Short mmCIF file of C-alpha atoms in Angstrom, two decimals:
data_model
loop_
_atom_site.label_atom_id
_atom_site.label_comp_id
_atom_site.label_asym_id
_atom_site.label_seq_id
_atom_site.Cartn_x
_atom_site.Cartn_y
_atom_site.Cartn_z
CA UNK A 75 -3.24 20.65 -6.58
CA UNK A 76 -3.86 19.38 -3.08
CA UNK A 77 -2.99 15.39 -4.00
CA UNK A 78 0.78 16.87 -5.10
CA UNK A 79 3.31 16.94 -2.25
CA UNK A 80 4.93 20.04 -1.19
CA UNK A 81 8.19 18.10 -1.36
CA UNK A 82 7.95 17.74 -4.99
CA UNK A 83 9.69 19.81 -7.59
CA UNK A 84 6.90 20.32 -9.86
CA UNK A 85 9.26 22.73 -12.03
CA UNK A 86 11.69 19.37 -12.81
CA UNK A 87 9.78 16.15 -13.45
CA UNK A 88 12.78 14.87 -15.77
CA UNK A 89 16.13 13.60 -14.84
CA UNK A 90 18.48 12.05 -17.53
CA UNK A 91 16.08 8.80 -18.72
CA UNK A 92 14.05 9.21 -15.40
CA UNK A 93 10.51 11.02 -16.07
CA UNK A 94 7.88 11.52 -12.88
CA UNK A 95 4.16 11.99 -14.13
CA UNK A 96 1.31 13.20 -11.70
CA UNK A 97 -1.77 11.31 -12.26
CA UNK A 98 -4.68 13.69 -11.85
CA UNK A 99 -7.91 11.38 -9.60
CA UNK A 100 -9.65 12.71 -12.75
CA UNK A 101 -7.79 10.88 -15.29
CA UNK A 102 -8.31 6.78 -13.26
CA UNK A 103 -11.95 7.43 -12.25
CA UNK A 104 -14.57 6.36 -14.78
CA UNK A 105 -17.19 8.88 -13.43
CA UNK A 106 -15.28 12.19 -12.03
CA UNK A 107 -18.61 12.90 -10.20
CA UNK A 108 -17.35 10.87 -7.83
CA UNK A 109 -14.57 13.26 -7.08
CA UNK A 110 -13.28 14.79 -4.45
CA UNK A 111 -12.29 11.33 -2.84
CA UNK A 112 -10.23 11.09 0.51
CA UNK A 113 -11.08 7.35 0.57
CA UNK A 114 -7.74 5.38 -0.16
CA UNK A 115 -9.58 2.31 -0.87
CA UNK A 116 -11.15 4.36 -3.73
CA UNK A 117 -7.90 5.07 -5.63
CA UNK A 118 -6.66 1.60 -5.49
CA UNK A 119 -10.09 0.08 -7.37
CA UNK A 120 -8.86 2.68 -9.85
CA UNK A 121 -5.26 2.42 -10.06
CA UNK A 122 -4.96 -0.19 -13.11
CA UNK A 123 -6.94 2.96 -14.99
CA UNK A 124 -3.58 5.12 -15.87
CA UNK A 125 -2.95 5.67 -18.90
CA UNK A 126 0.37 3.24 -20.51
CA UNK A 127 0.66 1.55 -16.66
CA UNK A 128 2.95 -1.23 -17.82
CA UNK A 129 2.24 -4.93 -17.12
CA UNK A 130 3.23 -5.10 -13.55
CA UNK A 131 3.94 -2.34 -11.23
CA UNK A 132 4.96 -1.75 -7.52
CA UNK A 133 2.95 0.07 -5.46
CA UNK A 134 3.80 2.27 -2.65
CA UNK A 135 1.54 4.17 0.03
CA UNK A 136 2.56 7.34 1.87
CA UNK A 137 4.41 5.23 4.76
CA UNK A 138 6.64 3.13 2.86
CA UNK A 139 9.89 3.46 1.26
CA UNK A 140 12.63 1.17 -0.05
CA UNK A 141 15.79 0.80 1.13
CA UNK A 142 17.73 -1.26 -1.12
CA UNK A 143 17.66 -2.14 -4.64
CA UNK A 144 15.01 -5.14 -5.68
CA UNK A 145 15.59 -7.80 -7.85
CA UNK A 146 12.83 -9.59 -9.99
CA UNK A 147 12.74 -12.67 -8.15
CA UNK A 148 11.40 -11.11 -4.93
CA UNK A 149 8.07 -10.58 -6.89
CA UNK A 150 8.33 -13.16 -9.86
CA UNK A 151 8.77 -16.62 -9.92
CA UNK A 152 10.26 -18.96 -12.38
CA UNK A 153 6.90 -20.63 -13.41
CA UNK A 154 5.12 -16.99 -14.08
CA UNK A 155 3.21 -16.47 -10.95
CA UNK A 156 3.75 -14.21 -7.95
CA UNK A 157 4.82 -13.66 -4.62
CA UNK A 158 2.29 -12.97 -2.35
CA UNK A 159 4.04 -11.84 1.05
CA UNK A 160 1.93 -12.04 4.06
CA UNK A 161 2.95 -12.66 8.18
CA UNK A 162 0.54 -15.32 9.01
CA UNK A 163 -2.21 -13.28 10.67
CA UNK A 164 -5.48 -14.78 9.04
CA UNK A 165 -8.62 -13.04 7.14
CA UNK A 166 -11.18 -12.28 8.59
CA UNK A 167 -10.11 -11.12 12.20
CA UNK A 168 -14.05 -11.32 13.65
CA UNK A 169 -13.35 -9.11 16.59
CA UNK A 170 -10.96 -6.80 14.79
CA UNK A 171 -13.87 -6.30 12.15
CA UNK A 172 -16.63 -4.85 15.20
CA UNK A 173 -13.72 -2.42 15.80
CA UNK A 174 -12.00 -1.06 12.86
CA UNK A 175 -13.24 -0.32 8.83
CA UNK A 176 -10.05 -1.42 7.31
CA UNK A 177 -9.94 -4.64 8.78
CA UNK A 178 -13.91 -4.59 7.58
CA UNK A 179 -12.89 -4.07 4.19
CA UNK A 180 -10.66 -6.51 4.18
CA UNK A 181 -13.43 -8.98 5.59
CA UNK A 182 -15.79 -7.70 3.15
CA UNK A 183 -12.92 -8.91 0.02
CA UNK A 184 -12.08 -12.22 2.09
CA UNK A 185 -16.36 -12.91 1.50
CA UNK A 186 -15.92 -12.36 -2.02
CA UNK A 187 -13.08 -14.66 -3.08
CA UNK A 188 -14.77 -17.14 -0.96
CA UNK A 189 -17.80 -16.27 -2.71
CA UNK A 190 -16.03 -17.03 -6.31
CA UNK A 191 -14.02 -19.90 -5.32
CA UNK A 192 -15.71 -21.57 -2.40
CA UNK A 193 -19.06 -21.53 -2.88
CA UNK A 194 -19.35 -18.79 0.02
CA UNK A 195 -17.61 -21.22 2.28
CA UNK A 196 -15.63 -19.20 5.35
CA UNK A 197 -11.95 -19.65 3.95
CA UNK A 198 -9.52 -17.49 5.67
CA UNK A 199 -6.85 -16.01 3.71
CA UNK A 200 -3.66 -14.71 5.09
CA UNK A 201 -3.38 -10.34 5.32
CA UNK A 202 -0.70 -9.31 2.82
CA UNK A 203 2.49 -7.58 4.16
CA UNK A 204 1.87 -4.28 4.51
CA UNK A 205 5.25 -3.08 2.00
CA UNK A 206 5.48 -2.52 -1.40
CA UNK A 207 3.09 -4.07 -3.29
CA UNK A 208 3.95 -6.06 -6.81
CA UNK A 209 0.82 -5.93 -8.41
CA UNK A 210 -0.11 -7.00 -12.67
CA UNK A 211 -2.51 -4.65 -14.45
CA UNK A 212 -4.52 -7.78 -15.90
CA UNK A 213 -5.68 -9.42 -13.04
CA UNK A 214 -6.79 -5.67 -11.84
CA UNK A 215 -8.18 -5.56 -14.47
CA UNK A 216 -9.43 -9.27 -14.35
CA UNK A 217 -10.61 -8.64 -10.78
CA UNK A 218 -13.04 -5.08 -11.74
CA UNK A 219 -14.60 -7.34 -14.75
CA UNK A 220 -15.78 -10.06 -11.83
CA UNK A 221 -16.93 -7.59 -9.10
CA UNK A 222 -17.96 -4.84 -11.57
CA UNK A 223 -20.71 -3.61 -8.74
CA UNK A 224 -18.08 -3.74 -5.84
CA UNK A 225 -15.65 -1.18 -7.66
CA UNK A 226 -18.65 1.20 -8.69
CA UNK A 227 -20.02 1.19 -5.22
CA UNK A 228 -16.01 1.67 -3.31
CA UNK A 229 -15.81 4.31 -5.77
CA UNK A 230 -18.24 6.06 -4.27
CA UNK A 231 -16.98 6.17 -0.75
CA UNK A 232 -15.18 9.70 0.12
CA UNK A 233 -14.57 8.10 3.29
CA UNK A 234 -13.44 4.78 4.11
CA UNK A 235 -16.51 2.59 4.99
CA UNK A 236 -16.46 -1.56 5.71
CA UNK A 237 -18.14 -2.39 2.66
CA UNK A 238 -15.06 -0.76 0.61
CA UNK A 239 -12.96 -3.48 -1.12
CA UNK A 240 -9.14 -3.80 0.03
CA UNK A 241 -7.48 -3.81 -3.19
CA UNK A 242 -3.70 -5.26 -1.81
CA UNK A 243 -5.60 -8.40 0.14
CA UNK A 244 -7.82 -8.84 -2.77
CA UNK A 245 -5.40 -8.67 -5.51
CA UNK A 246 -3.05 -11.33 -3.01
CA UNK A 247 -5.86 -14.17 -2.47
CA UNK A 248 -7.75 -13.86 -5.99
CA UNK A 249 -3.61 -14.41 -7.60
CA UNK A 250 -3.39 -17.21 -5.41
CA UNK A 251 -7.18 -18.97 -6.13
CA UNK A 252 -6.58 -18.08 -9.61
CA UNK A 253 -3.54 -20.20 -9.65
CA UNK A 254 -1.31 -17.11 -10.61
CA UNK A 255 0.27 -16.40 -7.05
CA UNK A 256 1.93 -18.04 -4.13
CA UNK A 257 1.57 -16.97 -0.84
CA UNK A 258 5.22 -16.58 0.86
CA UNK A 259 6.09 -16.01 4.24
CA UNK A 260 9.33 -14.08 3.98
CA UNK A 261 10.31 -10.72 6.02
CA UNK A 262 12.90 -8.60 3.75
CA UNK A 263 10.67 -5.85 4.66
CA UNK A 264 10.44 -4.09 7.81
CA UNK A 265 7.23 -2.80 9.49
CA UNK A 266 7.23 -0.64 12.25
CA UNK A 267 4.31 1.32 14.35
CA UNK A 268 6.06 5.09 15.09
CA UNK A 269 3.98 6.51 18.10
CA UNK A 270 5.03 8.78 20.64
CA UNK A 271 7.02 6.80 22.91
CA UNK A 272 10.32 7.07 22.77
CA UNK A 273 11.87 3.71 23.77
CA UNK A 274 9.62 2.42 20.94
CA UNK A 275 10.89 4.39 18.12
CA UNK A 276 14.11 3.81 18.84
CA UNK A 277 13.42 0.09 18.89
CA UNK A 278 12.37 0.36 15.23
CA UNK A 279 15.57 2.79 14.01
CA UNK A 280 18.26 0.22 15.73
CA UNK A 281 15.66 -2.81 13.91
CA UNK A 282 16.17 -1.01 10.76
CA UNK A 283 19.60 -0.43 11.09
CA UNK A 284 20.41 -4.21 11.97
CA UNK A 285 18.23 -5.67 9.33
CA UNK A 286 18.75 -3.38 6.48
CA UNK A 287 15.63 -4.31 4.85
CA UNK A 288 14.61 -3.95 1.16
CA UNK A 289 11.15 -2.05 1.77
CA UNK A 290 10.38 -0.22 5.31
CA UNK A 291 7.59 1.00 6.13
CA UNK A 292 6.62 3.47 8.80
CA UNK A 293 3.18 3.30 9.77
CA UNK A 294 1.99 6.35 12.03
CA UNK A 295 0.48 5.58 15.36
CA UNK A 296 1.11 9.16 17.10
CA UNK A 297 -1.26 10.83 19.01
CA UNK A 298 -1.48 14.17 18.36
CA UNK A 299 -3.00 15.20 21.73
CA UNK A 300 0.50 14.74 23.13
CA UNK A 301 1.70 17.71 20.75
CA UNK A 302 5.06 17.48 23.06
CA UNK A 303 6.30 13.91 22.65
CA UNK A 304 4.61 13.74 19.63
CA UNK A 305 6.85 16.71 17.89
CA UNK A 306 9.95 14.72 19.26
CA UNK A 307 8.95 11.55 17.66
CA UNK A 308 8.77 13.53 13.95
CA UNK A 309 12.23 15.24 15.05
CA UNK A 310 13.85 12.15 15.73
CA UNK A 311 12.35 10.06 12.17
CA UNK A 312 13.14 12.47 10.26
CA UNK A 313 16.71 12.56 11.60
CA UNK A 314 17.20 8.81 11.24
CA UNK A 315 15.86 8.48 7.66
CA UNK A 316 18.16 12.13 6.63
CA UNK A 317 21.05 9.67 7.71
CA UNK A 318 19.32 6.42 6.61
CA UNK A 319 18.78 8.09 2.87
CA UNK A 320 21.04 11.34 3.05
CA UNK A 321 20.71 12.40 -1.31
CA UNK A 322 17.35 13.71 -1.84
CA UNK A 323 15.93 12.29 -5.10
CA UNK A 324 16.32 14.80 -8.22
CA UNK A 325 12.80 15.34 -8.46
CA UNK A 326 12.64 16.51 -4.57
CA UNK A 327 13.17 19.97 -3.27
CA UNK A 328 16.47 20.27 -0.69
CA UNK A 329 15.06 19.94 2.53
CA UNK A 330 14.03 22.99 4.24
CA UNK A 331 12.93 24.54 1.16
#
């Protein structure tokens, strides 16, 4: 029960022609002895496993949210292929990589598409956006079938580790080599780094507020040995996105309970 939010209603997963299902880890990973995971990376080589996932899908992690209503043609383009947003900041980040496992990870996936389509050459590819993520259930599917050792071996991670593959990056530049993606450069989205400072938060609230972005996400720098400022960050979020989004979603429990 641990992987189900406490903010969830567990008692009313249906609303009118609206159904939630919670996806058990056991039911998307081919060998549940590789269970418990706390390895994000892990999930994501397994996502394209549950059950009746339609053809395309967006994905959202634990920091994101949307804030308007998306049309198709953010994600799909006339001719069939995708969208693949990124920001310009190129794969793989050398210095970055000595420091940091997820920017490993993400060197580790460049290798491989570089490995498929460029005869190992070093190509960089851009980082995706970190938003929502449109992603198709074939070329998942497509992509486990080529690096069938890869997925077995992230799979077994509980932990993040370097070698893991970075699903979003890999899914973005294999599209693209594959000839079934674009990459874009195109902000609708807004990212923002919530640490303890104050002046900084509130730089990302009025940010969000002017730009009224489609997808926001809130990635959490605070330190939690400043329990004091830290507390005040949280308290002043969470006030901003009870205005921002004020109707809790019917499958939520009223705040404060």
């Amino acid at each position: 029960m641990g992987q189900i939010p406490d903010f969830l209603n567990t008692s009313s997963l249906t609303f009118r022609d609206y159904k939630l299902r919670i996806v058990d880890h056991k039911e998307i990973f081919p060998n549940n002895k590789d269970l418990p995971v706390f390895n994000s990376n892990a999930l994501e080589v397994s996502i394209h496993n549950i059950k009746n996932l339609s053809s395309c899908f967006l994905y959202l992690n634990d920091d994101m949210l949307l804030g308007k209503k998306l049309k198709p043609e953010h994600f799909c383009r006339k001719d069939g292929k995708i969208n693949v947003y990124h920001n310009g900041w190129n794969a793989p980040e050398e210095e970055k990589m000595k420091q940091n496992l997820w920017h490993k990870s993400v060197g580790t996936s460049n290798q491989l598409v570089n490995d498929k389509f460029h005869n190992g050459e070093v190509v960089k590819h851009p980082y995706v956006s970190h938003h929502c993520y449109f992603f198709k259930t074939d070329t998942l599917k497509e992509m486990e079938e080529k690096w069938q050792n890869q997925y077995k071996q992230t799979r077994t991670h509980k932990f993040r580790l370097g070698n893991d593959l970075a699903i979003p990056f890999l899914h973005g530049a294999y599209s693209v080599e594959s000839n079934k993606g674009v990459y874009v450069r195109e902000k609708w989205y807004y990212y923002g780094l919530v640490d303890n400072n104050r002046t900084n938060n509130l730089k990302i609230i009025n940010g969000i507020k002017k730009k009224k972005p489609q997808c926001i996400c809130l990635n959490d720098g605070l330190d939690e040995k400043d329990e004091t400022n830290m507390s005040s960050a949280i308290d002043r979020m969470t006030l901003f996105l009870e205005t921002l989004i004020p109707n809790p979603a019917p499958f939520e429990k009223l705040y404060g309970n």
